[in-house]
PDB file of C-alpha atoms in Angstrom:
ATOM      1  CA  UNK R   1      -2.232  12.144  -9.788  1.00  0.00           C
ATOM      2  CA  UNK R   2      -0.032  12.056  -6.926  1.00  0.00           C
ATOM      3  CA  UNK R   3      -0.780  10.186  -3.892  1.00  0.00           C
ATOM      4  CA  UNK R   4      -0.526   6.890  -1.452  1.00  0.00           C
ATOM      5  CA  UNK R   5      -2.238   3.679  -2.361  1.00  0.00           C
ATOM      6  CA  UNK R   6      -2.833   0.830  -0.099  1.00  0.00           C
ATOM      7  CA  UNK R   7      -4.032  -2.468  -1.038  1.00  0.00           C
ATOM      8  CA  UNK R   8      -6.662  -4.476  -0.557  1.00  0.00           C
ATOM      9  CA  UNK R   9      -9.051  -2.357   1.015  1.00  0.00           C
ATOM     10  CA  UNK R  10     -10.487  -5.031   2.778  1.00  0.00           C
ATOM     11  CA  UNK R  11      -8.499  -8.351   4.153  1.00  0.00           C
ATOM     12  CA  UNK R  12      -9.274 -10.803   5.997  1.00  0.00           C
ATOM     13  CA  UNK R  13      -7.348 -13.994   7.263  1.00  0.00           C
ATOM     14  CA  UNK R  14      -7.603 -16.747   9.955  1.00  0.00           C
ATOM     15  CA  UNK R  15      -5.830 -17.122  12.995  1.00  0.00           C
ATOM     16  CA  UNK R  16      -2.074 -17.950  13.122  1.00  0.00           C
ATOM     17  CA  UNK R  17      -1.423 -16.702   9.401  1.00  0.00           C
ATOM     18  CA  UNK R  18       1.065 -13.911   8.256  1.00  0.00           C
ATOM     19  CA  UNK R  19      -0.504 -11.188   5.740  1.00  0.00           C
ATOM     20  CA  UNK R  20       1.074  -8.511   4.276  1.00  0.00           C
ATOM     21  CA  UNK R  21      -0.214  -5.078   3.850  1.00  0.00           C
ATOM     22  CA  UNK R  22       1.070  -2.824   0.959  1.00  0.00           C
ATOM     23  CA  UNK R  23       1.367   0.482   0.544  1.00  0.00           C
ATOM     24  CA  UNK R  24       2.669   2.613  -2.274  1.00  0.00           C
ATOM     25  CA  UNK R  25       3.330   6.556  -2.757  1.00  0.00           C
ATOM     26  CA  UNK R  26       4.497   8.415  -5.737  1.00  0.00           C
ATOM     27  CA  UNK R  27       4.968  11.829  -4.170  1.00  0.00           C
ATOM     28  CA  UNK R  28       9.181  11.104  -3.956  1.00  0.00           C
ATOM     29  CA  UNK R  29       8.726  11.525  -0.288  1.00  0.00           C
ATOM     30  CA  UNK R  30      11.490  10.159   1.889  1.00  0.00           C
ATOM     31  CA  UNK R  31       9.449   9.613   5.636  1.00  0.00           C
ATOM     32  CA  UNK R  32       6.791   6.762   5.427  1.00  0.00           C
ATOM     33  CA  UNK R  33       4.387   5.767   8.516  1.00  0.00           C
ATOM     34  CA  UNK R  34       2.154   2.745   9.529  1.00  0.00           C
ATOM     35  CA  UNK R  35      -0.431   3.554  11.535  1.00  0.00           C
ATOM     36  CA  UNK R  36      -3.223   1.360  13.697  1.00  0.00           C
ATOM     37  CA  UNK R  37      -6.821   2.636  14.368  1.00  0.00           C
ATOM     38  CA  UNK R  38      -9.353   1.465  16.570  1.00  0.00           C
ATOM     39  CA  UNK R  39     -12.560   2.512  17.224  1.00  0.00           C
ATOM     40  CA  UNK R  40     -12.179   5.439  20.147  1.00  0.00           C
ATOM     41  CA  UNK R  41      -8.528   5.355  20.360  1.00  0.00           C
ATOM     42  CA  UNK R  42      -7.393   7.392  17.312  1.00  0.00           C
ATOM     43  CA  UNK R  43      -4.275   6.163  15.430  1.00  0.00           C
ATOM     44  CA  UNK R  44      -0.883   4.520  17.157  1.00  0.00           C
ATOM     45  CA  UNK R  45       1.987   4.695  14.990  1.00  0.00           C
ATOM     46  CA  UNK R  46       3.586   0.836  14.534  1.00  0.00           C
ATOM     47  CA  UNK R  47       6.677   1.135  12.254  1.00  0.00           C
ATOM     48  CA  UNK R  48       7.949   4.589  10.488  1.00  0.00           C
ATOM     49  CA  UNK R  49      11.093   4.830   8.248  1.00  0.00           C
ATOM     50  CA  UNK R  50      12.854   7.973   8.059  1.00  0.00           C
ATOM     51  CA  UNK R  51      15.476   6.896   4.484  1.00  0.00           C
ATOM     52  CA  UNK R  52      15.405   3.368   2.270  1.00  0.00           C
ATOM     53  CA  UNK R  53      16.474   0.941   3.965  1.00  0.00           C
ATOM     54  CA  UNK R  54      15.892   2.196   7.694  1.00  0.00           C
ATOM     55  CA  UNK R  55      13.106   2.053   9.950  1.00  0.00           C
ATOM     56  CA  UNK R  56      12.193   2.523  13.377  1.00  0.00           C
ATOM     57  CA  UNK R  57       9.385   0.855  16.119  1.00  0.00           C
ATOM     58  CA  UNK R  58       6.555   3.188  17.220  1.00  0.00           C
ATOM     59  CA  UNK R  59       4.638   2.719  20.236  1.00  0.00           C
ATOM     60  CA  UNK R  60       2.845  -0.858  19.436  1.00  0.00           C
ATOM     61  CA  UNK R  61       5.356  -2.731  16.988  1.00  0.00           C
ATOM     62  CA  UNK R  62       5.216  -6.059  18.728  1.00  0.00           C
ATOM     63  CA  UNK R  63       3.567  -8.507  16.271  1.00  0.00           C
ATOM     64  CA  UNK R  64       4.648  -6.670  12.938  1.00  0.00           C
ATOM     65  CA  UNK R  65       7.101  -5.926  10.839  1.00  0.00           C
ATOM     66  CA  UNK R  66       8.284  -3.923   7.607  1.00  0.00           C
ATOM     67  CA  UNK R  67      10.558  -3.303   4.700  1.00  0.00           C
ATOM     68  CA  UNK R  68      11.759  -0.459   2.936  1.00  0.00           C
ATOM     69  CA  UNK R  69      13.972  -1.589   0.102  1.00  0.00           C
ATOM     70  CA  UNK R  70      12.169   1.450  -2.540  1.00  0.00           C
ATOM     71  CA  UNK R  71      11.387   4.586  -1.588  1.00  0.00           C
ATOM     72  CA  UNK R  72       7.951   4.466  -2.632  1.00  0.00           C
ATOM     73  CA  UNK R  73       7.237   1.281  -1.311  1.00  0.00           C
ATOM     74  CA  UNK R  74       6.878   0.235   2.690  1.00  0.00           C
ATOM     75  CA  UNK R  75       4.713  -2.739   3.453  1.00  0.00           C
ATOM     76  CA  UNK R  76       3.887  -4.113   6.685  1.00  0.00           C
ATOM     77  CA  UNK R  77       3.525  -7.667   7.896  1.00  0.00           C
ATOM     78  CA  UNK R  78       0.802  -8.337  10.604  1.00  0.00           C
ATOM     79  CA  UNK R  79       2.419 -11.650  11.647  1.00  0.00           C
ATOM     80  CA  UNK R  80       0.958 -14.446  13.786  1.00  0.00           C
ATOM     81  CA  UNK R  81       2.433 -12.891  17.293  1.00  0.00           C
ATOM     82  CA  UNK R  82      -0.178  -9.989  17.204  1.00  0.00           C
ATOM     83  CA  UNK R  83      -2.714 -10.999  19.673  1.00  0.00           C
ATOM     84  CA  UNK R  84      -5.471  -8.721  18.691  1.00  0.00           C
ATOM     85  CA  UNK R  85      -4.833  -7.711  14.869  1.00  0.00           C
ATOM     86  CA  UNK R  86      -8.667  -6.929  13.634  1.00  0.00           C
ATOM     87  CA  UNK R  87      -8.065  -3.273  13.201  1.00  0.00           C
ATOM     88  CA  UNK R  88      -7.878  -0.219   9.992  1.00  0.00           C
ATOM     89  CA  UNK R  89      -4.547  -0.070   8.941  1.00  0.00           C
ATOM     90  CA  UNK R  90      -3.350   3.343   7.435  1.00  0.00           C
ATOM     91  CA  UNK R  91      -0.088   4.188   5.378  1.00  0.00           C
ATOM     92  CA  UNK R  92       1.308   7.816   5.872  1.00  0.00           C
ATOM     93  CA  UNK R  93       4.300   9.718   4.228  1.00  0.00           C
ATOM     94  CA  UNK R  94       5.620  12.975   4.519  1.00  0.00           C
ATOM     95  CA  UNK R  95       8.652  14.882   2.590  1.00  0.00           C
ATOM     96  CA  UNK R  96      10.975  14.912   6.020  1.00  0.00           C
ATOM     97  CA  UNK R  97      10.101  13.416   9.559  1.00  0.00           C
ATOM     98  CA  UNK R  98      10.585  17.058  10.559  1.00  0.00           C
ATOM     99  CA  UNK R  99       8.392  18.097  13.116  1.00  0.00           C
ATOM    100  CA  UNK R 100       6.189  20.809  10.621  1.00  0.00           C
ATOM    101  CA  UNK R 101       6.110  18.185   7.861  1.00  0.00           C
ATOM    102  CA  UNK R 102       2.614  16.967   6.601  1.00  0.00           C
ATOM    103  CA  UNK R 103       1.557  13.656   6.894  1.00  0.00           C
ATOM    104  CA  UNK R 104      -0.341  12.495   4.070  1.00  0.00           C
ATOM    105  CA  UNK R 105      -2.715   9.486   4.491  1.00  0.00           C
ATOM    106  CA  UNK R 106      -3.688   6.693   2.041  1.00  0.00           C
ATOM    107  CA  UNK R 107      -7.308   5.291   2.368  1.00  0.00           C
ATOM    108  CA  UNK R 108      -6.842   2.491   4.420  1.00  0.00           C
ATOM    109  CA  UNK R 109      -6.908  -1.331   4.849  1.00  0.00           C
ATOM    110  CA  UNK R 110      -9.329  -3.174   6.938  1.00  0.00           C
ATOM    111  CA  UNK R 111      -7.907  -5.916   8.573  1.00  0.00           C
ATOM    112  CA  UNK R 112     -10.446  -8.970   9.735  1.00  0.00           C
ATOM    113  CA  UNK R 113      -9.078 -11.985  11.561  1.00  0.00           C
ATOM    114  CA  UNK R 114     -11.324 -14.676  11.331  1.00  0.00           C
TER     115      UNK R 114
ATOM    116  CA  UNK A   1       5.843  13.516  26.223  1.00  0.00           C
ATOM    117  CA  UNK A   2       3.595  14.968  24.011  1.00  0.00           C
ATOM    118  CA  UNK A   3      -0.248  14.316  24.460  1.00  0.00           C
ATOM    119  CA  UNK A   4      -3.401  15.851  23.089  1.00  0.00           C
ATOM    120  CA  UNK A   5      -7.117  15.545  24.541  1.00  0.00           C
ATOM    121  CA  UNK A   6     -10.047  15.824  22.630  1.00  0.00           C
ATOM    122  CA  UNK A   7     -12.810  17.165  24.935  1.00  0.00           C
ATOM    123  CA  UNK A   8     -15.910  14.929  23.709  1.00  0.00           C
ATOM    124  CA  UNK A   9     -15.888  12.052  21.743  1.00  0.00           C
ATOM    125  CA  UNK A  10     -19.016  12.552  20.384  1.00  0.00           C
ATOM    126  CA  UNK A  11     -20.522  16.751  19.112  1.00  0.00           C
ATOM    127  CA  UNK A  12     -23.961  17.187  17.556  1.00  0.00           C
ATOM    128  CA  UNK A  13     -25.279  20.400  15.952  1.00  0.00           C
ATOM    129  CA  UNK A  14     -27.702  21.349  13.884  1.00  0.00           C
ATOM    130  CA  UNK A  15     -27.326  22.703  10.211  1.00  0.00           C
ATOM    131  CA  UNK A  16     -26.230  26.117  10.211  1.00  0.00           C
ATOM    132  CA  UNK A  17     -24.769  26.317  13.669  1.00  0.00           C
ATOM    133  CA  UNK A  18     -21.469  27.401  14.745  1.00  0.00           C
ATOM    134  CA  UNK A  19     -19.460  23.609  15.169  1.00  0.00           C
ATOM    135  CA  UNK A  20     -17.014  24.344  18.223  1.00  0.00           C
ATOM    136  CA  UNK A  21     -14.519  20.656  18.423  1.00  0.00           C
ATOM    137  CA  UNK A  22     -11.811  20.904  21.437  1.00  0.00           C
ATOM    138  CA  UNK A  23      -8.632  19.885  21.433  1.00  0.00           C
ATOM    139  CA  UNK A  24      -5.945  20.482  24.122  1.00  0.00           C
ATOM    140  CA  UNK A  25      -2.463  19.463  24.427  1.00  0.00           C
ATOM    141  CA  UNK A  26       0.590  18.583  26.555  1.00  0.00           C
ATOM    142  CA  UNK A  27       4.055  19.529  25.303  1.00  0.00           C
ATOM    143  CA  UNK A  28       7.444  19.897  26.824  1.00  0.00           C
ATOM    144  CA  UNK A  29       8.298  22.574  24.198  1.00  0.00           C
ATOM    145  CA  UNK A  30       6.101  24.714  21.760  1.00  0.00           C
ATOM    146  CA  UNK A  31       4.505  22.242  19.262  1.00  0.00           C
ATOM    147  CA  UNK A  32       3.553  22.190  15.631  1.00  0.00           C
ATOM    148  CA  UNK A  33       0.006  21.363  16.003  1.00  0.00           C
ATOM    149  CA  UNK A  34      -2.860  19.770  12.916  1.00  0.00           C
ATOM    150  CA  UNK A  35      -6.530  18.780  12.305  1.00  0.00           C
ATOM    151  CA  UNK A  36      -7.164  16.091  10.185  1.00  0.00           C
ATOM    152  CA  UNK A  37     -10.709  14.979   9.137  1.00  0.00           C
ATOM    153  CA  UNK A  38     -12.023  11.428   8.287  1.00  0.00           C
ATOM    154  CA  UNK A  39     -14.586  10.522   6.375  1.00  0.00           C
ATOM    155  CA  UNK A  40     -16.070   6.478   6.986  1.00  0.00           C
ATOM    156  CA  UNK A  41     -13.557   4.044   5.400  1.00  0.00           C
ATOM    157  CA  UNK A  42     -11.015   6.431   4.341  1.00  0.00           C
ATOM    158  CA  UNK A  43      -7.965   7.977   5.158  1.00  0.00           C
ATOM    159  CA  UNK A  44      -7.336  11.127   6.802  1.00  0.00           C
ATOM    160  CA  UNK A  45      -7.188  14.703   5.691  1.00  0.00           C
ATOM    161  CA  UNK A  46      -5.552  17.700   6.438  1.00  0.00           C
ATOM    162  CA  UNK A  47      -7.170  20.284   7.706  1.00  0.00           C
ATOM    163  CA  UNK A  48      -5.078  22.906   8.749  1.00  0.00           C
ATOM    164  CA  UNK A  49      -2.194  22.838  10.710  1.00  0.00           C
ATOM    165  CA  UNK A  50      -0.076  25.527  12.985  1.00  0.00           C
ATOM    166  CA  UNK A  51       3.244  26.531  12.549  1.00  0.00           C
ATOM    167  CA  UNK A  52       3.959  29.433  14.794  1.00  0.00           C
ATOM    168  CA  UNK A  53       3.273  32.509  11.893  1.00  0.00           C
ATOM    169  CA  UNK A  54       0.166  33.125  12.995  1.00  0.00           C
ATOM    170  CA  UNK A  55      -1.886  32.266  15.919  1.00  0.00           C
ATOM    171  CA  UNK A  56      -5.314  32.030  13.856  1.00  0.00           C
ATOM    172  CA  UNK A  57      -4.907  29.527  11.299  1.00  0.00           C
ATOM    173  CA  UNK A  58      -7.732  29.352   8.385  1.00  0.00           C
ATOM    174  CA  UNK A  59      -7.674  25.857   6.573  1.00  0.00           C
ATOM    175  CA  UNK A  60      -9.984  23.829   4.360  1.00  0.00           C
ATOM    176  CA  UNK A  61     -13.800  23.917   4.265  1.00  0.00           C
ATOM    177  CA  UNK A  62     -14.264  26.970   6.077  1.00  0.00           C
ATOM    178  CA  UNK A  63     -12.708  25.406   9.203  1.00  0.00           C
ATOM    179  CA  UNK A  64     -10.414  27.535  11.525  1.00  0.00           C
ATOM    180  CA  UNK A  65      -8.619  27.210  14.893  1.00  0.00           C
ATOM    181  CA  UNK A  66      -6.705  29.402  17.389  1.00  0.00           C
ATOM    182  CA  UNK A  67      -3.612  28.880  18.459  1.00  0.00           C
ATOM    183  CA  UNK A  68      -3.326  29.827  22.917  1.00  0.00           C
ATOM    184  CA  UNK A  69      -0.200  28.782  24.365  1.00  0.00           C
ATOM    185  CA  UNK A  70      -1.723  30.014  27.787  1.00  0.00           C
ATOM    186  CA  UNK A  71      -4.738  27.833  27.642  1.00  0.00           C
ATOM    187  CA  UNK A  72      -2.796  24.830  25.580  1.00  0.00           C
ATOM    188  CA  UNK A  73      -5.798  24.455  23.766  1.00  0.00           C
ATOM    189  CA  UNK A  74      -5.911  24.479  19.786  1.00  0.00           C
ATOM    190  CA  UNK A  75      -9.670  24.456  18.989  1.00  0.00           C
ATOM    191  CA  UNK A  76     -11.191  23.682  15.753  1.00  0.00           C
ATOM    192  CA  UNK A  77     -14.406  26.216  14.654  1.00  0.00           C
ATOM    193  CA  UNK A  78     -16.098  26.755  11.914  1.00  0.00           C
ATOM    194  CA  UNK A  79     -19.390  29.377  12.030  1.00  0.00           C
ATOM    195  CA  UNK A  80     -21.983  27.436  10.250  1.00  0.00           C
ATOM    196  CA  UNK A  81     -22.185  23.611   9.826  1.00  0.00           C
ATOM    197  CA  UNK A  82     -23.214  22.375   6.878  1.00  0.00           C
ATOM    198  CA  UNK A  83     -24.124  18.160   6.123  1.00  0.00           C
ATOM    199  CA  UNK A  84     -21.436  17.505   4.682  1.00  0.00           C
ATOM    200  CA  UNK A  85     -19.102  18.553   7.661  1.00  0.00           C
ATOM    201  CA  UNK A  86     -20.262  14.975   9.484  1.00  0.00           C
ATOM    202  CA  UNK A  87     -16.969  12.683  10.290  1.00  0.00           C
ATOM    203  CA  UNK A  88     -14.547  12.099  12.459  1.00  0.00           C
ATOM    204  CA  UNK A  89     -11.932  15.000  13.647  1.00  0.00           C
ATOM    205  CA  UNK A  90      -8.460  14.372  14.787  1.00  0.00           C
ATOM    206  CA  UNK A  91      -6.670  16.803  16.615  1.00  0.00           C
ATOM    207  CA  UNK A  92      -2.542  15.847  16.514  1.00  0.00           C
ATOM    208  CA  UNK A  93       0.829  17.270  18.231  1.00  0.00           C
ATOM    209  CA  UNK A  94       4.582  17.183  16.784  1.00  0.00           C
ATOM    210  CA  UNK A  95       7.304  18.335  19.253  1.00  0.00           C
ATOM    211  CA  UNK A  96       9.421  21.105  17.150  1.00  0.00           C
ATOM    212  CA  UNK A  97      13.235  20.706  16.835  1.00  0.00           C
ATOM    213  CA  UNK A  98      15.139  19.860  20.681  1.00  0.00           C
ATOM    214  CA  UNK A  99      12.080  17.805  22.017  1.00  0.00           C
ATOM    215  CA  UNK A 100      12.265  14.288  22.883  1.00  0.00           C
ATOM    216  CA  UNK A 101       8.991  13.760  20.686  1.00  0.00           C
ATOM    217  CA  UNK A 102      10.608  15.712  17.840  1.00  0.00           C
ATOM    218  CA  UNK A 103       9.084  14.659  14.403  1.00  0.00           C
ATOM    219  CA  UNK A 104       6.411  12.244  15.830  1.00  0.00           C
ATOM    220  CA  UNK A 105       2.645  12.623  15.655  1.00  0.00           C
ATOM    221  CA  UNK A 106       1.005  11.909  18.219  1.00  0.00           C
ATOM    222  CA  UNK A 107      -2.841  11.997  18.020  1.00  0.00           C
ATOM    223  CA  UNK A 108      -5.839  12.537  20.186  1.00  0.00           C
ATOM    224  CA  UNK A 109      -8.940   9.869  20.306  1.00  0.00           C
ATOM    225  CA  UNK A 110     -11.075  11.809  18.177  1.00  0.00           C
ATOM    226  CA  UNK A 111     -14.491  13.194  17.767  1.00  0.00           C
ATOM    227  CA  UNK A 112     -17.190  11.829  16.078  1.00  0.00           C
ATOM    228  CA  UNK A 113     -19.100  15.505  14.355  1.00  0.00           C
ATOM    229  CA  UNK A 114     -23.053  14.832  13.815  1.00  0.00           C
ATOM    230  CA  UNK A 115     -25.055  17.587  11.633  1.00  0.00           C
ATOM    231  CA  UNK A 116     -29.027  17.408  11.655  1.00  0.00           C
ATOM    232  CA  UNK A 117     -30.736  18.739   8.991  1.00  0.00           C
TER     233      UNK A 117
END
């Protein structure tokens, strides 16, 4: 079956550690997204890369960072500098970052800082 | 910029009755516009999205929505709710070709449907 996978679903790490967040897609799409959700304020996109190799900041990117050295394979760092990172993560891709292009979602990591 | 407002963060109907979820939007040209669903603890899922062919756009589930540019409003209806229709609905905007917001998704807050038996 085709489709995104993120991993773990559920994380959880103290206070002034890094954690990475991984998310995988075998549907040979080129655009991948990360997006943050919290309760009442739908999703904010963090990081999306357009081609391997190349990525750009969405709105709230302060505090994270990513890779894309595959194609199918974009993972995002929460690192220490994000002030508030309890939050659901999701991983999106879509064939093109054209406007009409479908997003497809994974199911999600919980993030819990403790 | 591209916006979208979900009237109501919270709808409640009873089984059977017509679900009615509103969604309106800001764009500086005609937008590509989508409804996504959410179940607890998962990801999202398309529901049906608008590409200018039609203005009535059927999708998944029995769901539907109307496009009108004059209202810029893209409302989500379906005639008879059913249990299984509870979760969370996302209306979302992407600015076509030309706009400054061209190829990003921007979503509203969402709205949380209820269904009594």
């Amino acid at each position: 079956d085709g489709g995104i996978t993120q991993s773990p679903k559920y994380l959880f790490r103290k206070e002034g550690q890094n954690v990475t967040l991984s998310c995988e897609q075998n549907l040979n799409h080129d655009a991948m997204y990360w997006y943050r959700q919290d309760p009442g304020q739908g999703l904010r996109l963090i990081y999306y890369s357009q081609i391997v190799n190349d990525f750009q900041k969405g709105d709230i990117a302060e505090g994270y960072s990513v890779s894309r050295e595959k194609k199918e394979s974009f993972p995002l760092t929460v690192t220490s500098a994000q002030k508030n990172p309890t939050a659901f993560y999701l991983c999106a891709s879509s064939m093109g970052t054209g406007g009409v292009d479908t997003q497809y979602f994974g199911p999600g990591t919980r993030l819990t800082v403790l | 910029a591209q916006s979208v407002t979900q009237l109501g963060s919270h709808v409640s109907v009873s089984e059977g009755a017509l679900v009615l979820l509103r969604c309106n939007y800001s764009s500086s040209v005609p937008p590509y516009l989508f409804w996504y669903v959410q179940y607890p603890n998962q990801g999202l899922q398309l529901l049906l999205k608008y590409t200018s062919a039609a203005t009535l756009v059927k999708g998944i589930n029995g769901f539907e929505a109307e496009f009108k540019k004059s209202e810029t409003s893209f409302h989500l209806t379906k005639p008879s709710a059913h249990m299984s229709d509870a979760a969370e609905y996302f209306c979302a905007v992407s600015a076509r070709a030309g706009g400054t917001s061209y190829g990003k998704l921007t979503f509203g807050q969402g709205t949380i449907l209820t269904v009594h038996p």
